[in-house]
Short mmCIF file of C-alpha atoms in Angstrom, two decimals:
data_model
loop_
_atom_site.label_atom_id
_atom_site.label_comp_id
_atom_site.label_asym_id
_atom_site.label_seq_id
_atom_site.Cartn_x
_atom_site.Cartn_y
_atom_site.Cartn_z
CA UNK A 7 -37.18 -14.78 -7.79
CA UNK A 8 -40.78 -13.40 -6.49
CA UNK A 9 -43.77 -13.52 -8.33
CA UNK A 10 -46.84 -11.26 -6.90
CA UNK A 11 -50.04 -11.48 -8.66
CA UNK A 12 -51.07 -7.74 -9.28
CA UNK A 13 -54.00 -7.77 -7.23
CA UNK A 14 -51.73 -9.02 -4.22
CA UNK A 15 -49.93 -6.41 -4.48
CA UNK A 16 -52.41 -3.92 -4.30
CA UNK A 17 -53.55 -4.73 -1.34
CA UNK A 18 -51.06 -3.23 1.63
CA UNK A 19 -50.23 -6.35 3.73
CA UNK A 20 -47.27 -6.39 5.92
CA UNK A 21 -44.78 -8.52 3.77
CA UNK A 22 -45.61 -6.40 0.60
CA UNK A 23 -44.68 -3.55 2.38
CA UNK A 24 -41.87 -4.81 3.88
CA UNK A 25 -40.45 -5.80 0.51
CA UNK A 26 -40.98 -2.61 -1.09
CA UNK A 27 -39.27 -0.74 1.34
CA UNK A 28 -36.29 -3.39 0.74
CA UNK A 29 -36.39 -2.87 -2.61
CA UNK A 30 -36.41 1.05 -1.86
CA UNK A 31 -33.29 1.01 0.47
CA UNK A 32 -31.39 -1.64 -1.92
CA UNK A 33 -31.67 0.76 -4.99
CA UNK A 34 -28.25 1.67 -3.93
CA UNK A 35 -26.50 -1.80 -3.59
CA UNK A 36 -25.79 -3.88 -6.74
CA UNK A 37 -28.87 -4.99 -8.25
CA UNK A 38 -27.56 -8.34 -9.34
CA UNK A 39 -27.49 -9.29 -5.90
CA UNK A 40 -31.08 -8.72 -4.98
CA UNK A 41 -33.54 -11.09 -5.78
CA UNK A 42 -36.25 -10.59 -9.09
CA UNK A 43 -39.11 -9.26 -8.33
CA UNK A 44 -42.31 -9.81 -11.01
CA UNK A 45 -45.53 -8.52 -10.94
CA UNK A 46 -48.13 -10.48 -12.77
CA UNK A 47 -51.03 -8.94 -14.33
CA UNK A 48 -54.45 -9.39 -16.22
CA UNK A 49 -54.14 -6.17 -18.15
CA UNK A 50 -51.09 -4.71 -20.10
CA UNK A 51 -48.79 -2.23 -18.65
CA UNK A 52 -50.49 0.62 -16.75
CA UNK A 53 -48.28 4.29 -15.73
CA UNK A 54 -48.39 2.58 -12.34
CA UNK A 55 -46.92 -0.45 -13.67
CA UNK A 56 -44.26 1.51 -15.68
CA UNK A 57 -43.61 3.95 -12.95
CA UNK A 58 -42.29 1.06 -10.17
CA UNK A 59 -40.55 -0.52 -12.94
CA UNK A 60 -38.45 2.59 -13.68
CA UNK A 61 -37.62 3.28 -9.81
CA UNK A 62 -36.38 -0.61 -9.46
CA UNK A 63 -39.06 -1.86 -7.43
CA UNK A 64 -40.02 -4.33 -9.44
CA UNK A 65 -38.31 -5.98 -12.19
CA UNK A 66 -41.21 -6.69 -14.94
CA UNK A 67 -44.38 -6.95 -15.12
CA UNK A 68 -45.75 -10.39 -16.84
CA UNK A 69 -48.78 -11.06 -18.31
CA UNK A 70 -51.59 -13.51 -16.78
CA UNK A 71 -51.82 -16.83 -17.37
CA UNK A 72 -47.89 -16.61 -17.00
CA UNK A 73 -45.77 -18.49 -19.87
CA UNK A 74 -42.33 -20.15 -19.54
CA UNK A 75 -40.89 -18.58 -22.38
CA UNK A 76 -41.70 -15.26 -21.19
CA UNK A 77 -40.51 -15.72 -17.49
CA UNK A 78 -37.20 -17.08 -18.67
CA UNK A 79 -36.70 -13.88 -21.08
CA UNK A 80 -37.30 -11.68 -18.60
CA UNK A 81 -35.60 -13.04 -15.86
CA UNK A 82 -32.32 -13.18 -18.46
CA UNK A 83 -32.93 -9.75 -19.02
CA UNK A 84 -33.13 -8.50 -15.40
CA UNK A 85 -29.88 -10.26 -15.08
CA UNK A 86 -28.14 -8.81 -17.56
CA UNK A 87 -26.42 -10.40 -20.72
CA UNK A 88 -23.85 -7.48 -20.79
CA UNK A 89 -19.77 -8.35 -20.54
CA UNK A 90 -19.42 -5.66 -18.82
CA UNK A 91 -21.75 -6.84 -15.98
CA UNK A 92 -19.52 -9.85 -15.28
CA UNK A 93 -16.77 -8.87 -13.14
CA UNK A 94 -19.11 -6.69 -10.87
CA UNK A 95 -21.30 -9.82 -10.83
CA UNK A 96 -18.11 -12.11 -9.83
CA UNK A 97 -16.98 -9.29 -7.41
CA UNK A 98 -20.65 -9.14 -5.61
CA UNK A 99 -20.58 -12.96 -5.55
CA UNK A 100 -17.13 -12.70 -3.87
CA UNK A 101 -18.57 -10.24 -1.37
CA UNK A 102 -21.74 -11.95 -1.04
CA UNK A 103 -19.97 -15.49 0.31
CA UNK A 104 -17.36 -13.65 2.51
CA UNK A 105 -19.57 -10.79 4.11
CA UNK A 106 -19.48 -10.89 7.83
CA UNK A 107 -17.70 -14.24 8.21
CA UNK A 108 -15.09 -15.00 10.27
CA UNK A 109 -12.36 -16.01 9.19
CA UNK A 110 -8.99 -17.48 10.81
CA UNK A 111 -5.35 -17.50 8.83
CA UNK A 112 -2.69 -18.79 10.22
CA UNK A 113 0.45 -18.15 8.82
CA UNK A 114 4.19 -18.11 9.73
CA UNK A 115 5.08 -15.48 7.82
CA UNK A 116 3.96 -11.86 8.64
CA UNK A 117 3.59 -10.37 5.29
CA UNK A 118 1.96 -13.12 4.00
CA UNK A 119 -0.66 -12.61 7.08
CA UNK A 120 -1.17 -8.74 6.34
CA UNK A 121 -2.05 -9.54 2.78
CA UNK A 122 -4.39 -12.70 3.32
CA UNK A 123 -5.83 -10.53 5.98
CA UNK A 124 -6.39 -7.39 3.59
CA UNK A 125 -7.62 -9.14 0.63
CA UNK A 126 -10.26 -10.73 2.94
CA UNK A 127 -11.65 -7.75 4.67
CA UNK A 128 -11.94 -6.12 1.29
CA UNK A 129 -14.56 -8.91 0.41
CA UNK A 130 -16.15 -8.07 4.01
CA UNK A 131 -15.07 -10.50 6.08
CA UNK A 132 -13.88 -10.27 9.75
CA UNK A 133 -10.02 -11.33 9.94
CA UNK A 134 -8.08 -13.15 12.93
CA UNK A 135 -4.38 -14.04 11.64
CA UNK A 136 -2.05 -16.04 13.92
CA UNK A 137 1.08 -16.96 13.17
CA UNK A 138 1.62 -20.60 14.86
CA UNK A 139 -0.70 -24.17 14.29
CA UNK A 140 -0.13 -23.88 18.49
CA UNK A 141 -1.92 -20.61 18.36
CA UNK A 142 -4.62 -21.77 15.80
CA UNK A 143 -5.48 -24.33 18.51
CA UNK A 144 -5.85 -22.24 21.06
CA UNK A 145 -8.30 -19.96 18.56
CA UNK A 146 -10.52 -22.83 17.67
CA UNK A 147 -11.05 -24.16 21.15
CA UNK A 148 -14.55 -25.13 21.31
CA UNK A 149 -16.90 -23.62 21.16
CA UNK A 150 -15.52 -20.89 18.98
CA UNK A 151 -17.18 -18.50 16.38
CA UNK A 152 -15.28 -18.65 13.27
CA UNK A 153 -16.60 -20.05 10.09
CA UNK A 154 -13.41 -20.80 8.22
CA UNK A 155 -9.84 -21.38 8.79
CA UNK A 156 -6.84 -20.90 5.82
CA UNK A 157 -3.62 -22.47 7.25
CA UNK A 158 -0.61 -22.35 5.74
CA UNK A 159 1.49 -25.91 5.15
CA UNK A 160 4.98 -25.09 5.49
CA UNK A 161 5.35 -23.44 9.16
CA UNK A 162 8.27 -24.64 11.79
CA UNK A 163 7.20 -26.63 15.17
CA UNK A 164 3.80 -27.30 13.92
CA UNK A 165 3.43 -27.74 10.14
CA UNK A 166 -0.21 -27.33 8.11
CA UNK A 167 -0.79 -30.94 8.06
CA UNK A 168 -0.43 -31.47 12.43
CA UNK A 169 -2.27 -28.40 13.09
CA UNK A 170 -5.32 -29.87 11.35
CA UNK A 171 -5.29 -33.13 12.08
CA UNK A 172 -5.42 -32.17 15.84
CA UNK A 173 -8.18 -29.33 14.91
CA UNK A 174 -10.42 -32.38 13.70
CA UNK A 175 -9.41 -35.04 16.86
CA UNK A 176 -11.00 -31.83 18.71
CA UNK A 177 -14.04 -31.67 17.09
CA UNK A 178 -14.51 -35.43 16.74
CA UNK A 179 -14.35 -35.75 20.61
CA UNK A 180 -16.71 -32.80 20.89
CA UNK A 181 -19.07 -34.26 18.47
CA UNK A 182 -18.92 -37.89 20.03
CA UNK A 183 -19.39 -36.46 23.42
CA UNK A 184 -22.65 -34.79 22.06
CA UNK A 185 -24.01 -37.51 20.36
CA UNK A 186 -23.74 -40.06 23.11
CA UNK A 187 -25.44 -37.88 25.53
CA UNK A 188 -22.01 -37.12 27.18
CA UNK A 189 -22.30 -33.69 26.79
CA UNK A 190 -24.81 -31.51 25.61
CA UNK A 191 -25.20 -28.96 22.23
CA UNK A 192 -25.48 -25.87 24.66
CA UNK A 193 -22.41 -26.14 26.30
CA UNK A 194 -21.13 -25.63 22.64
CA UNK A 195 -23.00 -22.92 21.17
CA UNK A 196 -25.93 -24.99 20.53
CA UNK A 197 -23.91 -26.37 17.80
CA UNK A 198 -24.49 -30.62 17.58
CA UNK A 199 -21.71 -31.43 14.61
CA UNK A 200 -18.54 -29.17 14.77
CA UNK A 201 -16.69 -29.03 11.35
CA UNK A 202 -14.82 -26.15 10.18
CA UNK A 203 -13.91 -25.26 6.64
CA UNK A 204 -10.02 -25.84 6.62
CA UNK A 205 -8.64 -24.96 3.28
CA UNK A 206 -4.90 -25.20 3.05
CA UNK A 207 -2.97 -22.27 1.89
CA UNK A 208 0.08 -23.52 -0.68
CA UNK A 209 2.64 -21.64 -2.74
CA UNK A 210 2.05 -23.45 -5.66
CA UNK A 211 -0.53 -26.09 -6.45
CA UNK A 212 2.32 -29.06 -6.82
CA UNK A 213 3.91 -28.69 -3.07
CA UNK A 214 1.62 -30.74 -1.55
CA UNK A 215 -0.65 -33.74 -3.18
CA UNK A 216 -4.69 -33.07 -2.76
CA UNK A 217 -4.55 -36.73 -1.01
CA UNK A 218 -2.52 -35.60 1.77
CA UNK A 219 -4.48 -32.55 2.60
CA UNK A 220 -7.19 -34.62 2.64
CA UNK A 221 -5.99 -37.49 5.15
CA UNK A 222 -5.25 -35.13 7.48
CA UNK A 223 -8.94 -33.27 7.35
CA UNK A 224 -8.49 -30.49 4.87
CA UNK A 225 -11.83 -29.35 3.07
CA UNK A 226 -9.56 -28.04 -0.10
CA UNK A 227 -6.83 -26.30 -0.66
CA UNK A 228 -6.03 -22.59 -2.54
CA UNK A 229 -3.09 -21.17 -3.90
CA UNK A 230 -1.48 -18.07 -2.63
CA UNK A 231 -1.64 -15.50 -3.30
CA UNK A 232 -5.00 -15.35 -3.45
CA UNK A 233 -7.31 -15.32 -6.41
CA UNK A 234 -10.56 -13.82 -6.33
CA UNK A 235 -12.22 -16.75 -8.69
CA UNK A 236 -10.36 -19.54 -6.97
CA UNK A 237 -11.20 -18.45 -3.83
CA UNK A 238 -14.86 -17.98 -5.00
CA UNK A 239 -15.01 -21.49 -6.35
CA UNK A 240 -13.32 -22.48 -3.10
CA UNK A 241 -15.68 -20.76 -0.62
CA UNK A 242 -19.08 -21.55 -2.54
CA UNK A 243 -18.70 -25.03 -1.02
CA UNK A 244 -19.01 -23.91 2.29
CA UNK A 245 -21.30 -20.91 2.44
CA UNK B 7 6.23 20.58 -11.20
CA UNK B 8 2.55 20.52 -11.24
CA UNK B 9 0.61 17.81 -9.74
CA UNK B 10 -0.27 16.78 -13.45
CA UNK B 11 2.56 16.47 -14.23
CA UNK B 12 4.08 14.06 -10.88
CA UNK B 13 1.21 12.11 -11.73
CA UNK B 14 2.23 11.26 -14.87
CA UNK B 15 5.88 11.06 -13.67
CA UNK B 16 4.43 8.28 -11.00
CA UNK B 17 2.20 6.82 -13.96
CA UNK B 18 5.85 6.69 -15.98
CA UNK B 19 7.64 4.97 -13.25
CA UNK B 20 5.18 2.47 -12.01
CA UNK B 21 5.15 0.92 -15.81
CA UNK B 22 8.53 0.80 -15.95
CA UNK B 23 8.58 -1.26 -12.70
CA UNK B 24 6.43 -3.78 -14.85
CA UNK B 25 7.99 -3.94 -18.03
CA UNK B 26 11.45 -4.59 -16.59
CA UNK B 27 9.97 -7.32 -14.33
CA UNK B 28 10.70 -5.70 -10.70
CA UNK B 29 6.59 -6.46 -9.79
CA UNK B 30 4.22 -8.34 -11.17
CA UNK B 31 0.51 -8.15 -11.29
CA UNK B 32 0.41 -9.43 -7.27
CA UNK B 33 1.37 -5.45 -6.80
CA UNK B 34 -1.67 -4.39 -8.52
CA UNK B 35 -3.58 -6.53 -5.89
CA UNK B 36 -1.93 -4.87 -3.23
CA UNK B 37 -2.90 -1.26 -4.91
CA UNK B 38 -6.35 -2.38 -5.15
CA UNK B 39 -6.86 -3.33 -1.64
CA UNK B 40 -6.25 -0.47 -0.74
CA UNK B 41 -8.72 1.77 0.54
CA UNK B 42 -10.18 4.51 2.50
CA UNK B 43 -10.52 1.71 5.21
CA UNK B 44 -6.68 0.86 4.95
CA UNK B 45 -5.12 3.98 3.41
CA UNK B 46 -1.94 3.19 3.63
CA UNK B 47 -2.18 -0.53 3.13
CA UNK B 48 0.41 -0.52 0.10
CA UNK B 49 3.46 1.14 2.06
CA UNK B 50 2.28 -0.92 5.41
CA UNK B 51 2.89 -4.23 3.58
CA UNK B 52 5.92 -3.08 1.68
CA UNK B 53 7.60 -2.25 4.72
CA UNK B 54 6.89 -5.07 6.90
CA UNK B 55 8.66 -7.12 3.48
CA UNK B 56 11.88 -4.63 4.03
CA UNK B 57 11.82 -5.75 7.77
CA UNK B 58 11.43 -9.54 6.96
CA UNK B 59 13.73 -10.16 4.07
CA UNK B 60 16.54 -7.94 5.86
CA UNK B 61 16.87 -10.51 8.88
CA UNK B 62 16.37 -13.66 6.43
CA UNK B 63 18.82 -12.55 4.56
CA UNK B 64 21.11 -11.87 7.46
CA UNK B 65 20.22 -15.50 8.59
CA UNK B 66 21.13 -16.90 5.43
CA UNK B 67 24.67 -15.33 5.28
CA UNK B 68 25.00 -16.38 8.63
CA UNK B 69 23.92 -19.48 7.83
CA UNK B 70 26.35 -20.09 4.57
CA UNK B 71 29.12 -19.38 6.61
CA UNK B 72 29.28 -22.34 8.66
CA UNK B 73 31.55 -25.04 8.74
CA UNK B 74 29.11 -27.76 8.63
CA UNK B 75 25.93 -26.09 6.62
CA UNK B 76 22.51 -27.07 7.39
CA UNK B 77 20.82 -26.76 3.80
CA UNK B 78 17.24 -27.45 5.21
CA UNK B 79 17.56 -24.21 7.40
CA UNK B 80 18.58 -22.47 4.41
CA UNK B 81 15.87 -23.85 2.85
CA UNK B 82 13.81 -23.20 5.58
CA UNK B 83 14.72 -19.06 5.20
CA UNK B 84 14.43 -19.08 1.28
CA UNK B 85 11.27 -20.53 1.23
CA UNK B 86 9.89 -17.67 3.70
CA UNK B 87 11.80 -14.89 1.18
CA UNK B 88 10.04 -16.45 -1.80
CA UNK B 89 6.93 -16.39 -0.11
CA UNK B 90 7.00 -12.99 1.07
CA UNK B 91 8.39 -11.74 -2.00
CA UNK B 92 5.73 -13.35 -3.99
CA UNK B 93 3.14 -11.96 -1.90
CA UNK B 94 3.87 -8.58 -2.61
CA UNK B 95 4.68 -8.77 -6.35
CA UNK B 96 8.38 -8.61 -6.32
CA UNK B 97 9.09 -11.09 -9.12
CA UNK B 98 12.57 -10.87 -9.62
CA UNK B 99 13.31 -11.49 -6.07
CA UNK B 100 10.85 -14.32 -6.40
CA UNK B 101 12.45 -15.93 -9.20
CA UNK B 102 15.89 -15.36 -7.52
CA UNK B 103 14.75 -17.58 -4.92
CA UNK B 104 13.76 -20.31 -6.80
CA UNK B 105 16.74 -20.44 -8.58
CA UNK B 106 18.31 -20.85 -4.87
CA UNK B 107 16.22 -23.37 -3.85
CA UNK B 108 17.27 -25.98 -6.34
CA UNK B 109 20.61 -25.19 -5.36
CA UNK B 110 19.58 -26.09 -1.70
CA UNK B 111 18.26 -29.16 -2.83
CA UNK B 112 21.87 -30.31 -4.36
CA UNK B 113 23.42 -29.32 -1.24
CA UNK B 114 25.87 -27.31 -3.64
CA UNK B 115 27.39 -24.69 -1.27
CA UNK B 116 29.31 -22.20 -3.70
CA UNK B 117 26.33 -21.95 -5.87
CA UNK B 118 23.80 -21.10 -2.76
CA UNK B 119 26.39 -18.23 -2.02
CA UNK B 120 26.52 -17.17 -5.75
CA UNK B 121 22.42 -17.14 -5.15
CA UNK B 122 22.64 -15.17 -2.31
CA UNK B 123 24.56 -12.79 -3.80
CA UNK B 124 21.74 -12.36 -6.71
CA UNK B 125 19.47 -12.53 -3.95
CA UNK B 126 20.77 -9.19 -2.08
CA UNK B 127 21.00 -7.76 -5.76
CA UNK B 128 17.48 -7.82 -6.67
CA UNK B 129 16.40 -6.77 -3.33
CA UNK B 130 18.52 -4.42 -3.12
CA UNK B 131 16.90 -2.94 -6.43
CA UNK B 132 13.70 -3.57 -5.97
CA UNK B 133 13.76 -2.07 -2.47
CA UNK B 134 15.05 1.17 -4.18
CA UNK B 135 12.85 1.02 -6.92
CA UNK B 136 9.81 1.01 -3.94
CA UNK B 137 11.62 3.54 -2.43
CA UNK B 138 11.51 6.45 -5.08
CA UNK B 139 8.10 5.18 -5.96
CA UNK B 140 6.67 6.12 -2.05
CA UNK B 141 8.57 9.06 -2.60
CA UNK B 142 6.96 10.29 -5.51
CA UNK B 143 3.40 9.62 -4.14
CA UNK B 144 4.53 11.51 -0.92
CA UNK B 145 5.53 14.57 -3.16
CA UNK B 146 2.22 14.20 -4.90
CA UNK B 147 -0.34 13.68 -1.48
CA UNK B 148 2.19 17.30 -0.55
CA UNK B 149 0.96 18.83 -3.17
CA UNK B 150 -2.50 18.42 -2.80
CA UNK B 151 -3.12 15.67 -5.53
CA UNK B 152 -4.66 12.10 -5.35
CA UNK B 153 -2.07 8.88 -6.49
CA UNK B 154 -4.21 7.47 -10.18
CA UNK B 155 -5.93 4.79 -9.89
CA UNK B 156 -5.81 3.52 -13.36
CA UNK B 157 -3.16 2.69 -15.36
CA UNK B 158 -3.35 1.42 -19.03
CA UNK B 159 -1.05 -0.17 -20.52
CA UNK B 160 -1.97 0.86 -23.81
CA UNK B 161 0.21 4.03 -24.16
#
């Protein structure tokens, strides 16, 4: 939420500008995502007033001295009460957590892989899938650039359960090295505490206890096929 | 036939595909996903589950028929089938291959075979079902029309 005093606003300063122009270009994108915008003023609604309310760039106006009932109904209001605005909203939160991230799955089977992998990228994310914990290693060598890793538990050779616990010896060495001195955060992307977000991926929520995803440095696990509100709940954690 | 009129044809079909239990609602997913940015996401995945359940099924055969059976391999393959199959929505397989698994468990031989055998029989169907499915949306892209997006159920 922003709240400009009216007279602020009429002045043109650099970060006024710079969110009205935001405001402009975002007209297109959902509005739930973008943040409130309120203008408070002295005097009641003027054309001017009415005018950038009607083309989005600002939310509502609110009268000076500002009162807490009247903030919180028109805040609810900008948000919208609506049904019908829910699943956009849970889709745009969705979208808003995965957007740009990368993400690793690993995966021994190949059409589980393509689906993880297209459900992702719908949500915006940027999608490695390997189909081995060997080959998860390898990706998440340090320093690496991905933000979250889904690994499968039942795969042969290397199961769910080895893959991470060998994923988090890694890191602890890494982290150890860096906090003795050892070695130093910018031979590791200027990163000081490695910890990626493992979430196992399971068929169904009884295979495996939460305890031993736990012991062996899971974050959480999800059920697959994916779920858009599990995964949400899952993800929110993290980002 | 007009466009309308395949479309409503494909409308028909996909339902029935539902009500009798050959997909679930993991299909929808897969018909949502795709998109202009993976246009033919739906067939892509379908096919690379023809590819995968063909060889686990010709592992499991292979691996029934020996003297001395290794029921955690079989395991091993059914486990992959019911993923896959769950993945893309094809319930009846899915369920087929739970049913086998608890067979595995007991170590019970004739019955894994007997489960095999349903096995084949649903994929066998659903593949078909697919099948005529991607044909009809071929006939309709042919003709110039767009596959619907919605369907209700309420009709």
């Amino acid at each position: 939420m922003i709240l400009i005093d009216n007279d602020a606003w009429d002045k043109e300063c650099l970060i006024l500008y710079r969110i009205r122009k935001h405001r402009q270009n975002g007209i297109k994108v959902d509005p739930i995502t973008l943040p409130k915008i309120f203008l408070l003023a002295a005097h009641p609604s003027t054309n001017e007033h009415d005018e950038l309310k009607s083309v989005g760039i600002i939310d509502d106006i609110l009268m000076k001295p500002l009162c807490l009932s009247s903030l919180v109904h028109s805040y609810r209001e900008s948000v919208g009460t609506e049904n019908k605005q829910v699943n956009r909203k849970k889709v745009s939160k969705l979208g808003s957590l995965l957007m740009h991230k990368q993400i690793l799955v690993v995966d021994d089977n190949a059409v589980n892989r393509r689906v993880a992998k297209g459900f992702l990228q719908k949500y915006g994310a940027k999608v490695t899938s390997v189909e081995s914990g060997m080959a998860a290693l390898k990706m998440l060598k340090l320093p690496h650039n991905f933000d979250a890793c889904f690994m499968d538990l039942q795969m042969p050779e290397m199961d769910g359960f080895e893959a991470t616990r060998k994923i988090r010896r890694l890191e602890r060495e890494v982290n150890e090295k860096i906090a003795c001195g050892q070695a130093s955060a910018d031979m590791f992307g200027n990163i000081c505490y490695w910890h990626i977000p493992i979430l196992a991926m399971t068929a169904d929520a009884t295979q495996s206890s939460d305890e031993e995803c736990r012991n062996c440095g899971m974050d959480d696990f999800v059920t697959k096929p994916f779920e858009e509100e599990q995964l949400y709940t899952a993800m929110a954690r993290f980002f | 036939m007009d466009v309308g009129q395949m479309q409503r044809q494909w409308i028909d079909y996909t339902k029935s595909l539902f009500l009798e239990g050959f997909l679930d609602g993991q299909f929808l997913q897969l018909q949502q996903l795709q998109d202009e940015n993976n246009p033919d996401f739906v067939v892509e995945v379908v096919s690379l589950f023809f590819e995968d359940s063909e060889r686990l099924l010709k592992d499991l055969t292979f691996a029934l028929n020996q003297n001395g059976v290794d029921f955690k391999k079989v395991d091993a393959h059914v486990h992959q089938l019911k993923g896959s199959s769950s993945s893309i929505g094809a319930q009846r397989v899915k369920n087929a291959c739970i049913a086998f698994r608890n067979f595995c468990e007991e170590q019970n031989t004739d019955a894994c075979l007997r489960c095999l055998q349903q096995v084949k029989q649903e994929y066998c169907l659903v593949k078909n079902k697919l099948e005529t499915l991607f044909g009809l949306e071929q006939q309709i892209v042919a003709a110039g029309g767009s596959i619907p997006t919605e369907l209700s159920f309420s009709g």
